[in-house]
Coordinates of C-alpha atoms in Angstrom, one line a residue:
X1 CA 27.5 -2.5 23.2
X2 CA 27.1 -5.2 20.3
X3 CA 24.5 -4.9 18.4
X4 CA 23.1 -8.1 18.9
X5 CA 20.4 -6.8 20.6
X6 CA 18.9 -5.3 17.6
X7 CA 19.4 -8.7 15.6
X8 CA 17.7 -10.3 18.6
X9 CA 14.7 -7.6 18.6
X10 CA 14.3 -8.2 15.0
X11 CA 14.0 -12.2 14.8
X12 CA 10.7 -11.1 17.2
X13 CA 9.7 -8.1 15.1
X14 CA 10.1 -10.9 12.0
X15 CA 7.8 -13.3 13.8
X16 CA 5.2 -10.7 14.5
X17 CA 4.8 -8.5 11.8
X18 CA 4.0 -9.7 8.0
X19 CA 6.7 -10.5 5.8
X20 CA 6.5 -7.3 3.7
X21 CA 5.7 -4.8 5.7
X22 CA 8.7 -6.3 8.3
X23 CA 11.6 -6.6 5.1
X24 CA 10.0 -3.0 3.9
X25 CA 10.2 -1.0 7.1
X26 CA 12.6 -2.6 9.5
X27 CA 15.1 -4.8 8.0
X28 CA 16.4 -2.1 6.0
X29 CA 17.2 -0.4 9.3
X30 CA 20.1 -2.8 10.5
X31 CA 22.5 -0.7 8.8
X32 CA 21.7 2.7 10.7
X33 CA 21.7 1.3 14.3
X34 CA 23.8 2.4 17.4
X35 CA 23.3 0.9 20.8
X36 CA 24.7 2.2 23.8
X37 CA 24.7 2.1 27.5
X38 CA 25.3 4.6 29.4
X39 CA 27.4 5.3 32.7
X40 CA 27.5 8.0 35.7
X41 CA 30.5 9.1 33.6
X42 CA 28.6 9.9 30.3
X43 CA 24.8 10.7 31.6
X44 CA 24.1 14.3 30.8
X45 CA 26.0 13.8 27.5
X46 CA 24.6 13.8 23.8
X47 CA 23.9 10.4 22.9
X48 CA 24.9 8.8 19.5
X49 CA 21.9 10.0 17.2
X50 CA 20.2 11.9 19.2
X51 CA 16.7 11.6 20.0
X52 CA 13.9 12.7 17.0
X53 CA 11.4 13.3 20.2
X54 CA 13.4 15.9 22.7
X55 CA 13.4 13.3 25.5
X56 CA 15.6 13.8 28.5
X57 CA 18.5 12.1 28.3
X58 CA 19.4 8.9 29.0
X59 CA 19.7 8.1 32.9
X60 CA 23.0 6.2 33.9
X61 CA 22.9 2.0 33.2
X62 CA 20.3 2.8 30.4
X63 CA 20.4 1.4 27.0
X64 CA 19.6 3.7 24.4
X65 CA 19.2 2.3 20.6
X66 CA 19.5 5.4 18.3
X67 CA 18.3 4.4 14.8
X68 CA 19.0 6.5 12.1
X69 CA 15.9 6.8 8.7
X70 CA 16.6 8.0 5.2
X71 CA 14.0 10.9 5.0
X72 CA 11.2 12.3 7.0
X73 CA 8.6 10.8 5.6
X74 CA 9.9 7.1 7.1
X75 CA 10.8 8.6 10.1
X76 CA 6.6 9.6 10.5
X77 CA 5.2 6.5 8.8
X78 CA 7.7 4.5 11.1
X79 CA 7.2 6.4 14.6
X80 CA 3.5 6.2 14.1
X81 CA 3.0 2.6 13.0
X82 CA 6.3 0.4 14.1
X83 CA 8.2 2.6 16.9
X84 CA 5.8 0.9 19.9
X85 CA 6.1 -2.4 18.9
X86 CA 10.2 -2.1 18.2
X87 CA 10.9 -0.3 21.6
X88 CA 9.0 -3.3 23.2
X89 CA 10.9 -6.4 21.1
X90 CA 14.4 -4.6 22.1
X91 CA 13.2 -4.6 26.1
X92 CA 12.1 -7.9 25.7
X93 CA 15.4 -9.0 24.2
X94 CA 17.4 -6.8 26.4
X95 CA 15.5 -8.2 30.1
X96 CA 15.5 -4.5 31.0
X97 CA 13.3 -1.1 29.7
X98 CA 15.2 0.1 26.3
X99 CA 14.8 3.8 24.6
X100 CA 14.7 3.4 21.2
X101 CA 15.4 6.7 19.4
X102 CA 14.6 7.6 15.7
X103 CA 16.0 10.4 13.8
X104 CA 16.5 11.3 10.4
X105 CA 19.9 10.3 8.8
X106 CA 21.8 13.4 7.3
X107 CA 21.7 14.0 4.2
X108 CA 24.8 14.4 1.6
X109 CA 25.2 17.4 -0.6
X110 CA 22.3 16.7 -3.6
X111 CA 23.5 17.4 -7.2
X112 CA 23.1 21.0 -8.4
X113 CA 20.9 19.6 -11.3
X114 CA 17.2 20.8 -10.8
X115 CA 14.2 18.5 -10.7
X116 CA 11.2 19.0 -13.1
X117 CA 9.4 21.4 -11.0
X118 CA 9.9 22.2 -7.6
X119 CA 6.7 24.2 -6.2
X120 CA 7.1 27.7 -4.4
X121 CA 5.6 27.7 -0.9
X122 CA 3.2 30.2 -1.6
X123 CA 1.5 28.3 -5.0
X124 CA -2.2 27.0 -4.5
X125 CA -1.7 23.5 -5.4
X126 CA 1.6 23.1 -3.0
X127 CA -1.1 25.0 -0.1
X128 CA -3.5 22.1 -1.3
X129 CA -1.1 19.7 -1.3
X130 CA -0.6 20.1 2.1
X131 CA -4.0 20.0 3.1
X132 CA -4.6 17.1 0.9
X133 CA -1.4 15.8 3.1
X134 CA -2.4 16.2 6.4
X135 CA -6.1 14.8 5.4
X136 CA -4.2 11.2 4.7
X137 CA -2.2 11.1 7.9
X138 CA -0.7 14.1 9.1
X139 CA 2.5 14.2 7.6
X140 CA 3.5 17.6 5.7
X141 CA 4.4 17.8 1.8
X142 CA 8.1 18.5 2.0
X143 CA 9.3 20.4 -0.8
X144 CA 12.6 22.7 -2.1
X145 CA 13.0 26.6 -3.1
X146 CA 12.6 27.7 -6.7
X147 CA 10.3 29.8 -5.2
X148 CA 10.0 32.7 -8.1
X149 CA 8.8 30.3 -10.6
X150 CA 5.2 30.5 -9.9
X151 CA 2.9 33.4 -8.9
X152 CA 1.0 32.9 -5.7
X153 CA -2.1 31.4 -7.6
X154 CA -0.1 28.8 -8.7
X155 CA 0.9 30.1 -12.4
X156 CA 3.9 29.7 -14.1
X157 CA 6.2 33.0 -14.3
X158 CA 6.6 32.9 -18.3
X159 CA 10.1 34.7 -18.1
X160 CA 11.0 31.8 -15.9
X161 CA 9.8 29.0 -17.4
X162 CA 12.1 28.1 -20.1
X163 CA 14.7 28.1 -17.4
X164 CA 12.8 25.7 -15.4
X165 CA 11.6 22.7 -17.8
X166 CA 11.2 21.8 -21.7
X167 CA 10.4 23.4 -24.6
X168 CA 6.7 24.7 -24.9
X169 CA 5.0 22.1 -27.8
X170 CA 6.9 19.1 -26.1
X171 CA 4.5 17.5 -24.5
X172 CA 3.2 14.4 -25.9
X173 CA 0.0 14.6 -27.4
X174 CA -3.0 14.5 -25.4
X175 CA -3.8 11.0 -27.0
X176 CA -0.8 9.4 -26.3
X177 CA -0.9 10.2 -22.5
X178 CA -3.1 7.2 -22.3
X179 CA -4.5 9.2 -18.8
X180 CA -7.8 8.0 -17.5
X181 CA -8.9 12.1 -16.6
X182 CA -11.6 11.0 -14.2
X183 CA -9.3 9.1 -12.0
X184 CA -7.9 11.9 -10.0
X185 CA -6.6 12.8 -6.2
X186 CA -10.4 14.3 -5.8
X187 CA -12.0 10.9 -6.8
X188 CA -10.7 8.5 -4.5
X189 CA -11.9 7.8 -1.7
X190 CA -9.1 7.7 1.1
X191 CA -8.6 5.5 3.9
X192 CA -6.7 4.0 6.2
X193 CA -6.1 1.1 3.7
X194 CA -4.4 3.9 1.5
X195 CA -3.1 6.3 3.1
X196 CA 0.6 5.9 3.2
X197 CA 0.5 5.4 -0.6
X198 CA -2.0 8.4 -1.3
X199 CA 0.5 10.7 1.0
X200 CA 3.5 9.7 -1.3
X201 CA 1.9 10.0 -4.4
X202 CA 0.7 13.7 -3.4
X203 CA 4.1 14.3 -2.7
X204 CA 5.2 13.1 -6.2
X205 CA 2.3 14.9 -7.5
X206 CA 3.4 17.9 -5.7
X207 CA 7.3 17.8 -6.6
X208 CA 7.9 15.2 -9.0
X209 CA 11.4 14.7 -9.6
X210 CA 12.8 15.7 -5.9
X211 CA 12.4 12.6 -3.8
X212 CA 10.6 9.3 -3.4
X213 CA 11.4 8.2 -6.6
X214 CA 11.2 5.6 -7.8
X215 CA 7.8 5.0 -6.1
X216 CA 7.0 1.9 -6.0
X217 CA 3.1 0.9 -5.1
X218 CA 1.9 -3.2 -4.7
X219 CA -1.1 -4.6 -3.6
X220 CA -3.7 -7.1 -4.7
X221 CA -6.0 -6.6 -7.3
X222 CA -8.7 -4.0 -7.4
X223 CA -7.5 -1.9 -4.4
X224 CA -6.3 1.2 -6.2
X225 CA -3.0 1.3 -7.5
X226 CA -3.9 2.0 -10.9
X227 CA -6.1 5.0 -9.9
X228 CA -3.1 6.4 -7.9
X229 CA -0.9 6.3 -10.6
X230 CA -3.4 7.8 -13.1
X231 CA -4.3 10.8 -10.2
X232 CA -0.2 11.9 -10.0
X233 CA -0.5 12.4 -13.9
X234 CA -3.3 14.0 -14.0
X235 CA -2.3 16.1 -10.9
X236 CA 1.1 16.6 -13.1
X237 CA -0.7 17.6 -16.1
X238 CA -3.3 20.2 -14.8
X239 CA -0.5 22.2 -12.8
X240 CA 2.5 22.0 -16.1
X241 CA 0.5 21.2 -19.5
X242 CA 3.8 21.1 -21.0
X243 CA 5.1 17.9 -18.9
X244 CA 5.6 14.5 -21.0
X245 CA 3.9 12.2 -19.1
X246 CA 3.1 8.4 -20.0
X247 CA 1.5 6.0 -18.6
X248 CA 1.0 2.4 -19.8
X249 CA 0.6 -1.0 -18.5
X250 CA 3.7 -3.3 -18.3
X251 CA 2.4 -5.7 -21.4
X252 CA 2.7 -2.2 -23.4
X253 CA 6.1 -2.1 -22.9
X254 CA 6.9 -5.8 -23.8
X255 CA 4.9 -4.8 -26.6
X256 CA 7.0 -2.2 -27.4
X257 CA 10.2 -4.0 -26.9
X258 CA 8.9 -7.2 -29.0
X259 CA 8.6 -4.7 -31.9
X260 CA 11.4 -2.8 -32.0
X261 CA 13.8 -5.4 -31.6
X262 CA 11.8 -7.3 -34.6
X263 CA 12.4 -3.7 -36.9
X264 CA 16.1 -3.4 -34.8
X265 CA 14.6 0.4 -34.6
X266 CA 16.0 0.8 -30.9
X267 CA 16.7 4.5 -31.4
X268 CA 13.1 4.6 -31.5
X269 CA 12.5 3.0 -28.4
X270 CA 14.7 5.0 -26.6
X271 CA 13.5 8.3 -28.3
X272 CA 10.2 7.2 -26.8
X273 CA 10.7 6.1 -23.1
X274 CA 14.0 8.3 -22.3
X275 CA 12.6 11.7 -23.1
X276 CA 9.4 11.3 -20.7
X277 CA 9.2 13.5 -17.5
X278 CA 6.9 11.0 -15.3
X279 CA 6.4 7.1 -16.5
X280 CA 3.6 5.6 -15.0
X281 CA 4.1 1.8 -15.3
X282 CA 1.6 -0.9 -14.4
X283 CA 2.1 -4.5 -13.0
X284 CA 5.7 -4.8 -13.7
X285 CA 5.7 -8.3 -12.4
X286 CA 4.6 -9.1 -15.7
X287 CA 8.6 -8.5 -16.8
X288 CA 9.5 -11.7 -14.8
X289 CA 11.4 -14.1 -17.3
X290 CA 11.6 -11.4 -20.0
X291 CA 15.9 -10.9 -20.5
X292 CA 15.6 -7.8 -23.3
X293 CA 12.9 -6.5 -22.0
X294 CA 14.0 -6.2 -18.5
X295 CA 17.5 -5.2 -20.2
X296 CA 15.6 -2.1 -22.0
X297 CA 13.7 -1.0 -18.8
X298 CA 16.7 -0.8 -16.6
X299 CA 18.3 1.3 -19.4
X300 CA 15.3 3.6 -19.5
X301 CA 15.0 3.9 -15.4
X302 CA 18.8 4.8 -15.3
X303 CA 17.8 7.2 -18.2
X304 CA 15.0 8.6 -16.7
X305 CA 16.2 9.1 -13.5
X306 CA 19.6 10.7 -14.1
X307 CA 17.5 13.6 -16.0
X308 CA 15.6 14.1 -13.1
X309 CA 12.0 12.8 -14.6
X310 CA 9.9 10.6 -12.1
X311 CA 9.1 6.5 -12.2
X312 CA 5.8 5.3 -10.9
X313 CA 5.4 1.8 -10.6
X314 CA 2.6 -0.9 -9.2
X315 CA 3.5 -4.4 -8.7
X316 CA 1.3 -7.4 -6.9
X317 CA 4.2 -7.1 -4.5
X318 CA 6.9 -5.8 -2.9
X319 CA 10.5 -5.5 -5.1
X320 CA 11.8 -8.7 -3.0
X321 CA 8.9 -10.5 -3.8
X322 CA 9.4 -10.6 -7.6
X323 CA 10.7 -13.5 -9.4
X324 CA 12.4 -14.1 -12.4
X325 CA 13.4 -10.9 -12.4
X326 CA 17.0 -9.4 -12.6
X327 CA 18.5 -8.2 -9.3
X328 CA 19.7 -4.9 -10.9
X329 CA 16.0 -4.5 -11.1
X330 CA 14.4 -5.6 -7.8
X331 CA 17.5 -3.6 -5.7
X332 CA 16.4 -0.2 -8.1
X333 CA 12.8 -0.7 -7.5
X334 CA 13.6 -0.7 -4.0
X335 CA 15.8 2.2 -4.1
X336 CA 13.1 4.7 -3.8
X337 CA 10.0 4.2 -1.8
X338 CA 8.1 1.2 -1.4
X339 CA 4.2 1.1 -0.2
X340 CA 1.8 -0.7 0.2
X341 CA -2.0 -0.4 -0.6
X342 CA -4.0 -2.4 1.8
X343 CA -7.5 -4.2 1.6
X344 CA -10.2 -1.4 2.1
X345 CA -11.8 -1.7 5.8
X346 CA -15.6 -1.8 6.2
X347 CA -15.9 2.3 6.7
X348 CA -13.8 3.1 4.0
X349 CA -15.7 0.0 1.6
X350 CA -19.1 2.0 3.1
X351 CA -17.6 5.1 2.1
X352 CA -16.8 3.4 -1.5
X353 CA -20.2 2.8 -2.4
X354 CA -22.1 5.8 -1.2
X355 CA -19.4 8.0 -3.6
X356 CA -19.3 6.1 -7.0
X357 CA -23.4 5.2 -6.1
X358 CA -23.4 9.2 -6.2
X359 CA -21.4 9.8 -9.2
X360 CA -24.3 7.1 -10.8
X361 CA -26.9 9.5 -10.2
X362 CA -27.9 7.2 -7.3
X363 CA -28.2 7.2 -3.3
X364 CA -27.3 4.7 -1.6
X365 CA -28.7 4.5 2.3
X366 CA -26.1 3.5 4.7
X367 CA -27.6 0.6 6.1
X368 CA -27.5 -0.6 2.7
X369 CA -24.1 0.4 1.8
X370 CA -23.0 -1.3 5.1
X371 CA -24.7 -4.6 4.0
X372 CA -23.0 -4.6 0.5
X373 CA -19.5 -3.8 2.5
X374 CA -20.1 -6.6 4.9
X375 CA -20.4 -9.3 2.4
X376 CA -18.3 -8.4 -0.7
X377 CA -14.6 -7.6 1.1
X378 CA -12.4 -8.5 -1.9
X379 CA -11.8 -5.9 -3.4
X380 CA -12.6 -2.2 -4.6
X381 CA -13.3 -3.6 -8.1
X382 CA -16.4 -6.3 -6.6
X383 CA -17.6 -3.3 -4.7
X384 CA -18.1 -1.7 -7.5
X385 CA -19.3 -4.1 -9.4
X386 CA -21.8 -5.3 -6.7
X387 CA -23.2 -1.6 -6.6
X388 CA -23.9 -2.0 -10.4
X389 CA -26.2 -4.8 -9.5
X390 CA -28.1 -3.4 -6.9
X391 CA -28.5 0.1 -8.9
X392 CA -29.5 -2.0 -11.7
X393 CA -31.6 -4.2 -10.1
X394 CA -33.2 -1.1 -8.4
X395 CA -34.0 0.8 -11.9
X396 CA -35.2 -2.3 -13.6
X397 CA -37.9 -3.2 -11.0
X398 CA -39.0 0.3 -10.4
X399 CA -38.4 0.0 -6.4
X400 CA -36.7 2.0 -3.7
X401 CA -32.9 1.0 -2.6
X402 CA -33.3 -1.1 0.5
X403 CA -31.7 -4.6 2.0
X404 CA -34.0 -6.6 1.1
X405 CA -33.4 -5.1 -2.8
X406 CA -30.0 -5.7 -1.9
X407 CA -30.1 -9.1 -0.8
X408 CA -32.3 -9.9 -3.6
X409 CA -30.0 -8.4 -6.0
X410 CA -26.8 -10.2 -4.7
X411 CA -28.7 -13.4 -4.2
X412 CA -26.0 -15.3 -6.9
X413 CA -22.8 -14.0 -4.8
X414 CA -24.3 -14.5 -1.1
X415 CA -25.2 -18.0 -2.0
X416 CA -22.0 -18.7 -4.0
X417 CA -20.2 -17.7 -0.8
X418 CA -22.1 -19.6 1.2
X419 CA -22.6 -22.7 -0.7
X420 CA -18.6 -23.4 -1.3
X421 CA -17.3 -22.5 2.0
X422 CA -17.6 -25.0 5.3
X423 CA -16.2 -24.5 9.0
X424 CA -14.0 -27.6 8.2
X425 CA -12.4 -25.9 5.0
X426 CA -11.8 -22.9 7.1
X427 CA -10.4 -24.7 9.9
X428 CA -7.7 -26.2 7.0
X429 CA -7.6 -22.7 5.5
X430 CA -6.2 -20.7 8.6
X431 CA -4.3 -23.6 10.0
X432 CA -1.9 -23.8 6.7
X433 CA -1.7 -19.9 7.2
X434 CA -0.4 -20.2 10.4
X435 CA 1.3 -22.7 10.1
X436 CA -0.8 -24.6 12.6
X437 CA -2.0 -28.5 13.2
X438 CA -5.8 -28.8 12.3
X439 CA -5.9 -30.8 15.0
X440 CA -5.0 -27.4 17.2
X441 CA -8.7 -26.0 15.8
X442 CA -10.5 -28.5 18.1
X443 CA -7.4 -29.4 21.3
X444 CA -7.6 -28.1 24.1
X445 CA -4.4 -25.7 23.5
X446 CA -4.3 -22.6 24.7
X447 CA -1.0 -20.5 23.8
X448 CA -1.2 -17.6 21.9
X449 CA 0.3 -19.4 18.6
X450 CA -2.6 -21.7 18.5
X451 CA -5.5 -19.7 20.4
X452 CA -5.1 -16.7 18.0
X453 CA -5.4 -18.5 14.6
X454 CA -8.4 -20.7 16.4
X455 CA -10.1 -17.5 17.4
X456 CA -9.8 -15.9 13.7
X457 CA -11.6 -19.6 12.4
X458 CA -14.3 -18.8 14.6
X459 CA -14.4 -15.3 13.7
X460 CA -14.4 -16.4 10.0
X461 CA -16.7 -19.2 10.7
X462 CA -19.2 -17.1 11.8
X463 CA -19.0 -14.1 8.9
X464 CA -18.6 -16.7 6.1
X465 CA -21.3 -19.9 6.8
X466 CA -25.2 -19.6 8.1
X467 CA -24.1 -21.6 11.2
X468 CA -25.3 -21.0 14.6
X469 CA -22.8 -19.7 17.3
X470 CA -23.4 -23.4 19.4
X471 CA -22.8 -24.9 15.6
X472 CA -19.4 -23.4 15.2
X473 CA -18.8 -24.1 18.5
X474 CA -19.3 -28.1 18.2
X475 CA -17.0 -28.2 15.2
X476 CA -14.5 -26.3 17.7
X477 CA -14.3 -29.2 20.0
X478 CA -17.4 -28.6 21.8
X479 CA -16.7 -25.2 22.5
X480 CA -19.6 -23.3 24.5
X481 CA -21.2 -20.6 22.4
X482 CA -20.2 -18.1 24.4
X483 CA -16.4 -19.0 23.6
X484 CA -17.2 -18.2 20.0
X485 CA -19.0 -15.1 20.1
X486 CA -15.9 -13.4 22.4
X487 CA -13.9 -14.7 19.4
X488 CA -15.8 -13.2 16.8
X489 CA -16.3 -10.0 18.9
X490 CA -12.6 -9.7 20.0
X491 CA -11.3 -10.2 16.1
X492 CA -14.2 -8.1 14.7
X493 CA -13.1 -4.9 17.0
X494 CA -9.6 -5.6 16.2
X495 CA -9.9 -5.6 12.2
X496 CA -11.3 -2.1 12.5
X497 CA -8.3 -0.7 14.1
X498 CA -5.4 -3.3 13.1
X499 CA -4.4 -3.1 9.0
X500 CA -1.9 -5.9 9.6
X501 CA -5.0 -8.3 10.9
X502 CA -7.6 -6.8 8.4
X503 CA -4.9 -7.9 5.2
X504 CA -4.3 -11.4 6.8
X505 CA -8.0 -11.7 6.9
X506 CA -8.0 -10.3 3.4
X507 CA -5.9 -12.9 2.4
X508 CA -8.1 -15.4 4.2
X509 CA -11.3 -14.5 2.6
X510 CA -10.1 -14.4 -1.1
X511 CA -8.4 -18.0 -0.6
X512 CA -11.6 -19.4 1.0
X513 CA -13.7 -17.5 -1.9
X514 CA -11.2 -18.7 -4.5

């Protein structure tokens, strides 16, 4: 059967799902598809990538599309977040019920050269690494043999060691790691906002050198990436001393490059950046435009990765997404494995400020903390610096930790928020997002293209202005109140459990904020 059903179940999945998470988890399927269709003469018969679930077999006249993921750990993130919604765009396409099969491609022969350090299955941090695993979503640490190399508390076998990684007195000094040692795995707070990145960089942490790599993390500001980075090297450093690890931000390098090529002391560049065994690189988006620069990374990610060492890298978005940037570049960044880290949800921003209000020496009640969450939703960055104020505020005056503290506290950013944002900039707001009339905010419409973005105005309406529900409903074209409070209820309830609708809000929010 053509595959023109798949191209067809795609254009759908394209309109539905946002552009990066749609170009970074399906589109790169279309290469690993089979469909077929089977007859009273094949039913009972293994099927063309057979099925990752142990279904029964296909029953005669049914279509089966069997597609085929690089590793495991897509095949999980993919069953559990995209598998519903594909199997339903391919039975919408095809006018009739479609199986949709995922299964792990196999795998060619993998050079005999041996990572940095492969854990044995019986070492502490591999058993924590599991646990720590199945914590952010349930998906196991994968990792190879070597098993000898480490003692079953985790320690490193000395008559195996030089076998297994550099010279002792290698390492780069403790200085020059440039490692932030209180960022760590055991300091973040997870969430569903960060779980699929967390899981990889555990796995990195856990076997660096043996898959996902490079790993490639984006995001907006202030939601994490940089303490994810700075946790793997950390994680690296407490479990092999002797590892060089590095991390820097992107404007380092360039800094770097700028230098050398003024002294024409390359050699020294290279002795620098192609002898690491993890590189932890921030923001590379900032290497857009930059020729020599982008010339001398690519030479030290081909470097680095055909010794085995490991590449970390954050970006305010997805490979694709750069520009100015070469395409050797982009198509090697993508090469690896590409998450995303997602706006913090109201639990997790709760669970934010009770932990780092903690680590101040503070408590923070949770009707407080869920105030505080409600009305800074940026970022993880605001939320901390929000806390400050209140803490402060709290010390200075000499009085308990309550809302009203709170509210008095954040008085400058609730009425900042309040004062620059109307219904009517809203309305234009979410209409340009979605690509919608503003007229459509107050017609009498009602398909799902229009109705939706209306319904997230309303919602937005409501959480970002003092107006009344029959207020927001007047500027809605005379709406009933009612209309607008199952708008804001309905996208409320949805934000907590959709991280697809809680980013497009996200997005929302910080344009309306500015």
């Amino acid at each position: 059967m053509s595959l023109e059903l798949w191209q067809r179940a795609c254009e759908r999945l394209a309109l539905e799902l946002p552009e990066q998470q749609f170009t970074t988890w399906i589109r790169p399927l279309s290469s690993a598809v089979t469909v077929t269709q089977a007859d009273a003469s094949v039913a009972g018969t293994t099927m063309a990538g057979s099925t990752a679930d142990g279904a029964d077999e296909p029953a005669a006249g049914a279509i089966t599309v069997a597609v085929r993921v690089p590793n495991r750990f897509k095949l999980d993130w993919i069953r559990s977040q995209y598998a519903h919604r594909m199997e339903a765009a391919l039975s919408e396409a095809a006018g009739v019920p479609v199986r949709l099969e995922l299964s792990v491609a196999p795998q060619r022969a993998e050079s005999p050269a041996m990572p940095l350090r492969r854990p044995s299955p019986t070492s502490a941090a591999t058993l924590a690494l599991d646990a720590l695993s199945a914590d952010a979503g349930g998906m196991p640490a994968r990792r190879a043999g070597n098993a000898g190399a480490h003692d079953a508390h985790g320690t490193q076998n000395p008559a195996q060691a030089s076998a297994q990684g550099p010279a002792p007195g290698r390492a780069l000094p403790a200085s020059l790691h440039r490692l932030n040692t209180a960022l760590t795995f055991d300091t973040l707070v997870a969430g569903r906002a960060n779980q699929m990145a967390r899981t990889a960089a555990l796995h990195v942490a856990g076997a660096p050198g043996a898959m996902y790599n490079p790993l490639f993390i984006y995001g907006g500001v202030g939601l994490g990436k940089t303490h994810l980075v700075h946790a793997v090297g950390n994680a690296l450093l407490k479990d092999r001393p002797d590892a060089r690890v590095l991390y820097l931000h992107a404007e380092q390098f360039i800094s770097d490059v700028v230098k050398n090529y003024q002294r024409k002391t390359f050699d020294e560049l290279k002795a620098k950046y192609h002898s690491l065994d993890l590189l932890l690189i921030d923001d590379v988006q900032f290497f857009a435009g930059k020729d020599r620069t982008q010339e001398e990374f690519f030479n030290a990610y081909e470097a680095l990765l055909s010794k085995k060492a490991h590449i970390i890298m954050t970006s305010d978005t997805y490979p694709k997404g750069l520009v100015d940037m070469d395409e050797r570049l982009t198509s090697r960044f993508d090469s690896g494995l590409t998450v995303a880290i997602e706006p913090p949800e109201l639990e997790m921003r709760v669970a934010i400020l009770q932990r780092k209000a903690l680590a101040e020496g503070s408590e923070m009640p949770e009707d407080v903390a869920f105030f505080v969450a409600k009305n800074v939703r940026a970022n993880v960055r605001e939320l901390e610096g929000a806390l400050r104020k209140v803490l402060a505020y709290s010390r200075f005056s000499h009085k308990d930790i309550n809302i009203a503290l709170a509210r008095e506290a954040l008085r400058d950013l609730l009425s900042i928020q309040n004062r620059q944002i109307g219904v009517e900039n809203i309305q234009k707001t979410v209409a340009d997002f979605y690509k919608i009339k503003v007229a459509d905010m107050y017609s009498k419409k009602r398909p799902a293209s229009i109705a939706r973005p209306r319904q997230i105005a309303m919602y937005l309406a409501k959480e970002l202005t003092k107006k009344s529900l029959p207020e927001i409903g007047e500027l809605f074209g005379g709406r009933d109140h009612t209309t607008v409070l199952h708008a804001v209820r309905k996208i409320g309830a949805e934000r907590s459990t959709n991280s697809e609708l809680n980013q497009q809000l996200h997005v929302l929010e910080q344009t309306l904020k500015g």
